[in-house]
């Protein structure tokens, strides 16, 4: 049997998926042990015990100055900005994606601008956002929107154009108006693509959110990482990075399960990530 047709059993799939993580943990443990053997006060690769202690302190010990549990305050602040930014980006993507994909006039009007705007590195827009919107929440949320909406718009517009033309022709033959075709033919098929676009948009959204928080913020996961970096506090930075990774993975899996539950028909063609 060719390798391309050889499907691993579920236990083997779980073991193979866990193997890279175990190798990464082992490599870190060896590197940390070597560095701490040479210098017990080494901060670059702290021990697992030091990482666990720092994480516990951030999560379950109130800050002496503010009385807050910093991990949860930072998490809530970042997730709130991320949720608002992605919601705005998804709404823009849905509206403009429909205009571009359904209406030739809308495609001629918006497609060149969206294509050009999507090529601008969003991080270069951050100073402009800070000048125009100030250093508050609006600029951070705005960067998430600017960094994710254009690509999501293009993805949804292309998804509409990929709908078989025969479906549109049949709807026209039955006398459907443009609005009826949009609501009954196009939009039902667009929802899973919107969820997929949001999932893909979450990757750059986290990058831009952390960048914005690092530059101008008083709370947030990115703010905390860049605050403690001046003290070389890797025992705080590493668990925060792992926590962000866990949050991102949980959100992605939740969206994937939601898509399969609501739009199972869109996942029948084969495997999905």
Short mmCIF file of C-alpha atoms in Angstrom, two decimals:
data_model
loop_
_atom_site.label_atom_id
_atom_site.label_comp_id
_atom_site.label_asym_id
_atom_site.label_seq_id
_atom_site.Cartn_x
_atom_site.Cartn_y
_atom_site.Cartn_z
CA UNK A 1 0.00 0.00 0.00
CA UNK A 2 1.31 3.45 -0.90
CA UNK A 3 2.06 5.80 1.97
CA UNK A 4 -0.41 8.32 0.57
CA UNK A 5 -3.22 5.81 1.22
CA UNK A 6 -2.03 4.55 4.61
CA UNK A 7 -4.22 5.98 7.35
CA UNK A 8 -2.94 5.62 10.94
CA UNK A 9 -5.31 4.21 13.52
CA UNK A 10 -6.64 6.58 16.15
CA UNK A 11 -4.13 5.54 18.90
CA UNK A 12 -1.28 5.92 16.41
CA UNK A 13 -2.62 9.30 15.29
CA UNK A 14 -2.74 10.51 18.90
CA UNK A 15 0.77 9.24 19.56
CA UNK A 16 2.15 10.82 16.40
CA UNK A 17 0.48 14.13 17.24
CA UNK A 18 1.94 14.11 20.75
CA UNK A 19 5.46 13.16 19.64
CA UNK A 20 6.63 16.64 18.47
CA UNK A 21 5.38 18.19 21.73
CA UNK A 22 7.20 15.59 23.81
CA UNK A 23 10.40 16.12 21.82
CA UNK A 24 10.15 19.90 22.30
CA UNK A 25 9.64 19.47 26.06
CA UNK A 26 12.56 17.04 26.26
CA UNK A 27 14.84 19.39 24.30
CA UNK A 28 13.92 22.27 26.61
CA UNK A 29 14.48 20.16 29.73
CA UNK A 30 17.93 19.09 28.52
CA UNK A 31 18.89 22.62 27.53
CA UNK A 32 17.66 24.04 30.84
CA UNK A 33 19.53 21.41 32.84
CA UNK A 34 22.77 22.11 30.97
CA UNK A 35 22.53 25.89 31.42
CA UNK A 36 21.58 25.67 35.10
CA UNK A 37 24.40 23.21 35.75
CA UNK A 38 26.82 25.87 34.55
CA UNK A 39 24.94 28.76 36.20
CA UNK A 40 22.22 27.96 38.77
CA UNK A 41 20.95 31.56 38.49
CA UNK A 42 20.47 31.31 34.72
CA UNK A 43 17.29 33.11 33.60
CA UNK A 44 17.22 32.20 29.93
CA UNK A 45 15.91 28.64 30.36
CA UNK A 46 14.28 28.45 33.81
CA UNK A 47 13.30 25.11 35.28
CA UNK A 48 9.79 23.72 34.98
CA UNK A 49 9.38 24.29 38.70
CA UNK A 50 10.23 27.99 38.34
CA UNK A 51 7.83 28.32 35.42
CA UNK A 52 5.02 26.63 37.37
CA UNK A 53 5.66 28.82 40.40
CA UNK A 54 5.61 32.02 38.34
CA UNK A 55 2.43 30.98 36.56
CA UNK A 56 0.77 30.13 39.87
CA UNK A 57 1.75 33.51 41.30
CA UNK A 58 0.36 35.37 38.32
CA UNK A 59 -2.87 33.39 38.34
CA UNK A 60 -3.65 32.84 42.02
CA UNK A 61 -1.73 35.44 44.05
CA UNK A 62 -3.12 38.98 44.12
CA UNK A 63 -0.79 41.74 43.01
CA UNK A 64 0.48 43.75 45.99
CA UNK A 65 -0.01 47.09 44.28
CA UNK A 66 -3.41 46.63 42.64
CA UNK A 67 -4.87 43.58 44.34
CA UNK A 68 -5.66 42.06 40.92
CA UNK A 69 -4.93 38.55 39.75
CA UNK A 70 -2.76 39.64 36.85
CA UNK A 71 -3.11 36.63 34.56
CA UNK A 72 -6.90 36.83 34.53
CA UNK A 73 -6.98 40.62 34.19
CA UNK A 74 -4.59 40.40 31.25
CA UNK A 75 -6.50 37.53 29.69
CA UNK A 76 -9.86 39.26 29.93
CA UNK A 77 -8.47 42.50 28.48
CA UNK A 78 -6.85 40.75 25.52
CA UNK A 79 -9.82 38.50 24.76
CA UNK A 80 -12.20 41.44 24.90
CA UNK A 81 -10.11 43.39 22.37
CA UNK A 82 -9.73 40.30 20.19
CA UNK A 83 -13.46 39.51 20.25
CA UNK A 84 -14.54 43.05 19.38
CA UNK A 85 -11.92 43.38 16.63
CA UNK A 86 -12.79 40.03 15.04
CA UNK A 87 -16.52 40.73 15.26
CA UNK A 88 -16.08 44.02 13.40
CA UNK A 89 -13.76 42.37 10.85
CA UNK A 90 -16.23 39.51 10.29
CA UNK A 91 -19.10 41.95 9.75
CA UNK A 92 -17.07 43.98 7.26
CA UNK A 93 -15.98 40.79 5.51
CA UNK A 94 -19.55 39.55 5.22
CA UNK A 95 -20.97 42.81 3.86
CA UNK A 96 -18.14 43.68 1.47
CA UNK A 97 -17.62 40.04 0.51
CA UNK A 98 -21.25 39.85 -0.58
CA UNK A 99 -20.99 43.10 -2.51
CA UNK A 100 -17.82 41.94 -4.27
CA UNK A 101 -18.98 38.39 -4.91
CA UNK A 102 -22.60 39.00 -5.88
CA UNK A 103 -22.64 42.31 -7.72
CA UNK A 104 -20.32 43.00 -10.67
CA UNK A 105 -20.66 46.70 -9.89
CA UNK A 106 -19.61 46.08 -6.30
CA UNK A 107 -16.69 43.97 -7.50
CA UNK A 108 -15.53 46.75 -9.82
CA UNK A 109 -15.91 49.33 -7.05
CA UNK A 110 -14.39 47.58 -4.02
CA UNK A 111 -12.18 44.73 -5.25
CA UNK A 112 -9.19 46.82 -6.41
CA UNK A 113 -9.19 48.86 -3.20
CA UNK A 114 -9.48 45.83 -0.91
CA UNK A 115 -6.75 44.00 -2.86
CA UNK A 116 -4.41 46.97 -2.59
CA UNK A 117 -5.24 47.63 1.07
CA UNK A 118 -4.59 43.98 1.99
CA UNK A 119 -0.99 44.39 0.80
CA UNK A 120 -0.20 47.12 3.34
CA UNK A 121 1.67 45.67 6.36
CA UNK A 122 -0.86 46.38 9.13
CA UNK A 123 1.82 47.03 11.74
CA UNK A 124 2.91 50.07 9.72
CA UNK A 125 -0.59 51.50 10.17
CA UNK A 126 -0.31 51.35 13.96
CA UNK A 127 1.33 54.81 14.38
CA UNK A 128 -1.43 56.30 12.23
CA UNK A 129 -4.09 54.61 14.36
CA UNK A 130 -2.46 55.90 17.55
CA UNK A 131 -2.40 59.44 16.13
CA UNK A 132 -5.97 59.33 14.84
CA UNK A 133 -7.65 57.20 17.52
CA UNK A 134 -5.38 57.89 20.48
CA UNK A 135 -3.71 55.37 22.76
CA UNK A 136 -6.93 53.83 24.05
CA UNK A 137 -8.82 50.70 23.13
CA UNK A 138 -9.95 51.97 19.74
CA UNK A 139 -6.44 51.87 18.24
CA UNK A 140 -5.77 48.32 19.46
CA UNK A 141 -9.10 47.05 18.18
CA UNK A 142 -8.58 49.01 14.96
CA UNK A 143 -5.27 47.27 14.30
CA UNK A 144 -6.95 43.87 14.64
CA UNK A 145 -9.61 44.96 12.15
CA UNK A 146 -7.11 46.44 9.68
CA UNK A 147 -4.92 43.35 9.93
CA UNK A 148 -7.65 40.77 9.37
CA UNK A 149 -10.63 42.26 7.50
CA UNK A 150 -9.05 42.70 4.01
CA UNK A 151 -7.96 39.07 3.71
CA UNK A 152 -11.30 37.87 5.08
CA UNK A 153 -13.15 40.06 2.55
CA UNK A 154 -11.13 38.60 -0.31
CA UNK A 155 -11.69 35.06 0.97
CA UNK A 156 -15.47 35.47 1.16
CA UNK A 157 -15.67 37.26 -2.19
CA UNK A 158 -13.77 34.41 -3.83
CA UNK A 159 -15.93 31.82 -2.07
CA UNK A 160 -19.02 33.39 -3.63
CA UNK A 161 -17.41 33.41 -7.07
CA UNK A 162 -16.60 29.71 -6.63
CA UNK A 163 -20.27 28.81 -6.17
CA UNK A 164 -21.31 26.83 -9.28
CA UNK A 165 -22.83 29.18 -11.83
CA UNK A 166 -25.54 26.60 -12.51
CA UNK A 167 -27.12 27.38 -9.13
CA UNK A 168 -27.41 31.07 -10.00
CA UNK A 169 -28.84 30.28 -13.42
CA UNK A 170 -31.46 27.94 -11.93
CA UNK A 171 -32.46 30.58 -9.39
CA UNK A 172 -32.79 33.15 -12.16
CA UNK A 173 -34.86 30.71 -14.22
CA UNK A 174 -37.25 30.32 -11.30
CA UNK A 175 -37.65 34.09 -11.17
CA UNK A 176 -35.57 34.81 -8.06
CA UNK A 177 -34.48 38.39 -7.52
CA UNK A 178 -30.92 39.36 -6.63
CA UNK A 179 -31.94 39.68 -2.98
CA UNK A 180 -33.63 36.26 -2.98
CA UNK A 181 -30.61 34.62 -4.61
CA UNK A 182 -28.35 36.24 -2.05
CA UNK A 183 -30.43 35.17 0.93
CA UNK A 184 -31.46 31.67 -0.23
CA UNK A 185 -28.63 30.49 -2.48
CA UNK A 186 -25.45 32.37 -1.65
CA UNK A 187 -25.65 33.25 2.03
CA UNK A 188 -26.43 29.72 3.32
CA UNK A 189 -23.31 28.46 1.52
CA UNK A 190 -21.22 31.39 2.77
CA UNK A 191 -21.54 30.82 6.52
CA UNK A 192 -18.97 27.99 6.78
CA UNK A 193 -16.56 30.07 4.70
CA UNK A 194 -17.05 32.95 7.14
CA UNK A 195 -16.19 30.71 10.09
CA UNK A 196 -13.13 29.45 8.21
CA UNK A 197 -12.08 33.01 7.41
CA UNK A 198 -12.39 33.97 11.08
CA UNK A 199 -10.27 30.97 12.07
CA UNK A 200 -7.57 31.97 9.58
CA UNK A 201 -7.84 35.61 10.63
CA UNK A 202 -7.21 34.76 14.26
CA UNK A 203 -3.55 34.04 13.50
CA UNK A 204 -2.63 37.58 12.38
CA UNK A 205 -5.17 39.01 14.84
CA UNK A 206 -3.17 37.66 17.79
CA UNK A 207 0.05 39.03 16.31
CA UNK A 208 -1.35 42.53 15.85
CA UNK A 209 -3.09 42.50 19.21
CA UNK A 210 0.08 41.55 21.08
CA UNK A 211 2.03 44.17 19.13
CA UNK A 212 -0.47 46.91 19.96
CA UNK A 213 -0.58 45.94 23.64
CA UNK A 214 3.20 45.92 23.81
CA UNK A 215 3.43 49.48 22.52
CA UNK A 216 0.62 51.24 24.37
CA UNK A 217 -1.33 49.48 27.09
CA UNK A 218 -1.58 49.09 30.84
CA UNK A 219 -2.99 45.56 30.81
CA UNK A 220 -3.15 42.63 28.46
CA UNK A 221 -1.12 39.54 27.64
CA UNK A 222 1.17 41.39 25.22
CA UNK A 223 1.66 44.24 27.68
CA UNK A 224 2.73 41.86 30.44
CA UNK A 225 5.21 40.00 28.25
CA UNK A 226 6.95 43.17 27.13
CA UNK A 227 6.81 44.64 30.63
CA UNK A 228 8.74 41.78 32.26
CA UNK A 229 11.19 41.32 29.40
CA UNK A 230 13.33 44.15 30.80
CA UNK A 231 13.94 41.93 33.86
CA UNK A 232 14.67 38.86 31.70
CA UNK A 233 11.77 37.16 33.49
CA UNK A 234 11.57 34.14 31.23
CA UNK A 235 9.73 32.26 33.98
CA UNK A 236 6.83 34.66 33.32
CA UNK A 237 7.26 35.12 29.57
CA UNK A 238 7.27 31.41 28.74
CA UNK A 239 4.03 30.53 30.58
CA UNK A 240 2.36 33.61 29.11
CA UNK A 241 3.36 32.51 25.60
CA UNK A 242 2.09 29.01 26.32
CA UNK A 243 -1.13 30.45 27.74
CA UNK A 244 -1.69 32.54 24.60
CA UNK A 245 -1.06 29.43 22.50
CA UNK A 246 -3.58 27.46 24.56
CA UNK A 247 -6.20 30.21 24.24
CA UNK A 248 -5.67 30.46 20.49
CA UNK A 249 -5.92 26.69 20.09
CA UNK A 250 -9.07 26.49 22.22
CA UNK A 251 -10.77 29.26 20.22
CA UNK A 252 -9.79 27.65 16.92
CA UNK A 253 -11.07 24.22 18.00
CA UNK A 254 -14.30 25.73 19.31
CA UNK A 255 -14.92 27.44 15.97
CA UNK A 256 -14.09 24.24 14.08
CA UNK A 257 -16.53 22.20 16.20
CA UNK A 258 -19.18 24.91 15.83
CA UNK A 259 -18.76 24.85 12.06
CA UNK A 260 -19.08 21.07 11.93
CA UNK A 261 -22.15 21.14 14.16
CA UNK A 262 -23.96 23.89 12.24
CA UNK A 263 -22.67 23.24 8.73
CA UNK A 264 -21.89 19.52 8.66
CA UNK A 265 -22.67 19.37 4.96
CA UNK A 266 -19.65 21.58 4.24
CA UNK A 267 -17.29 19.06 5.85
CA UNK A 268 -18.50 15.93 4.03
CA UNK A 269 -16.03 16.22 1.16
CA UNK A 270 -13.04 15.21 3.28
CA UNK A 271 -10.87 15.99 6.25
CA UNK A 272 -10.64 19.50 7.62
CA UNK A 273 -8.03 21.03 9.87
#
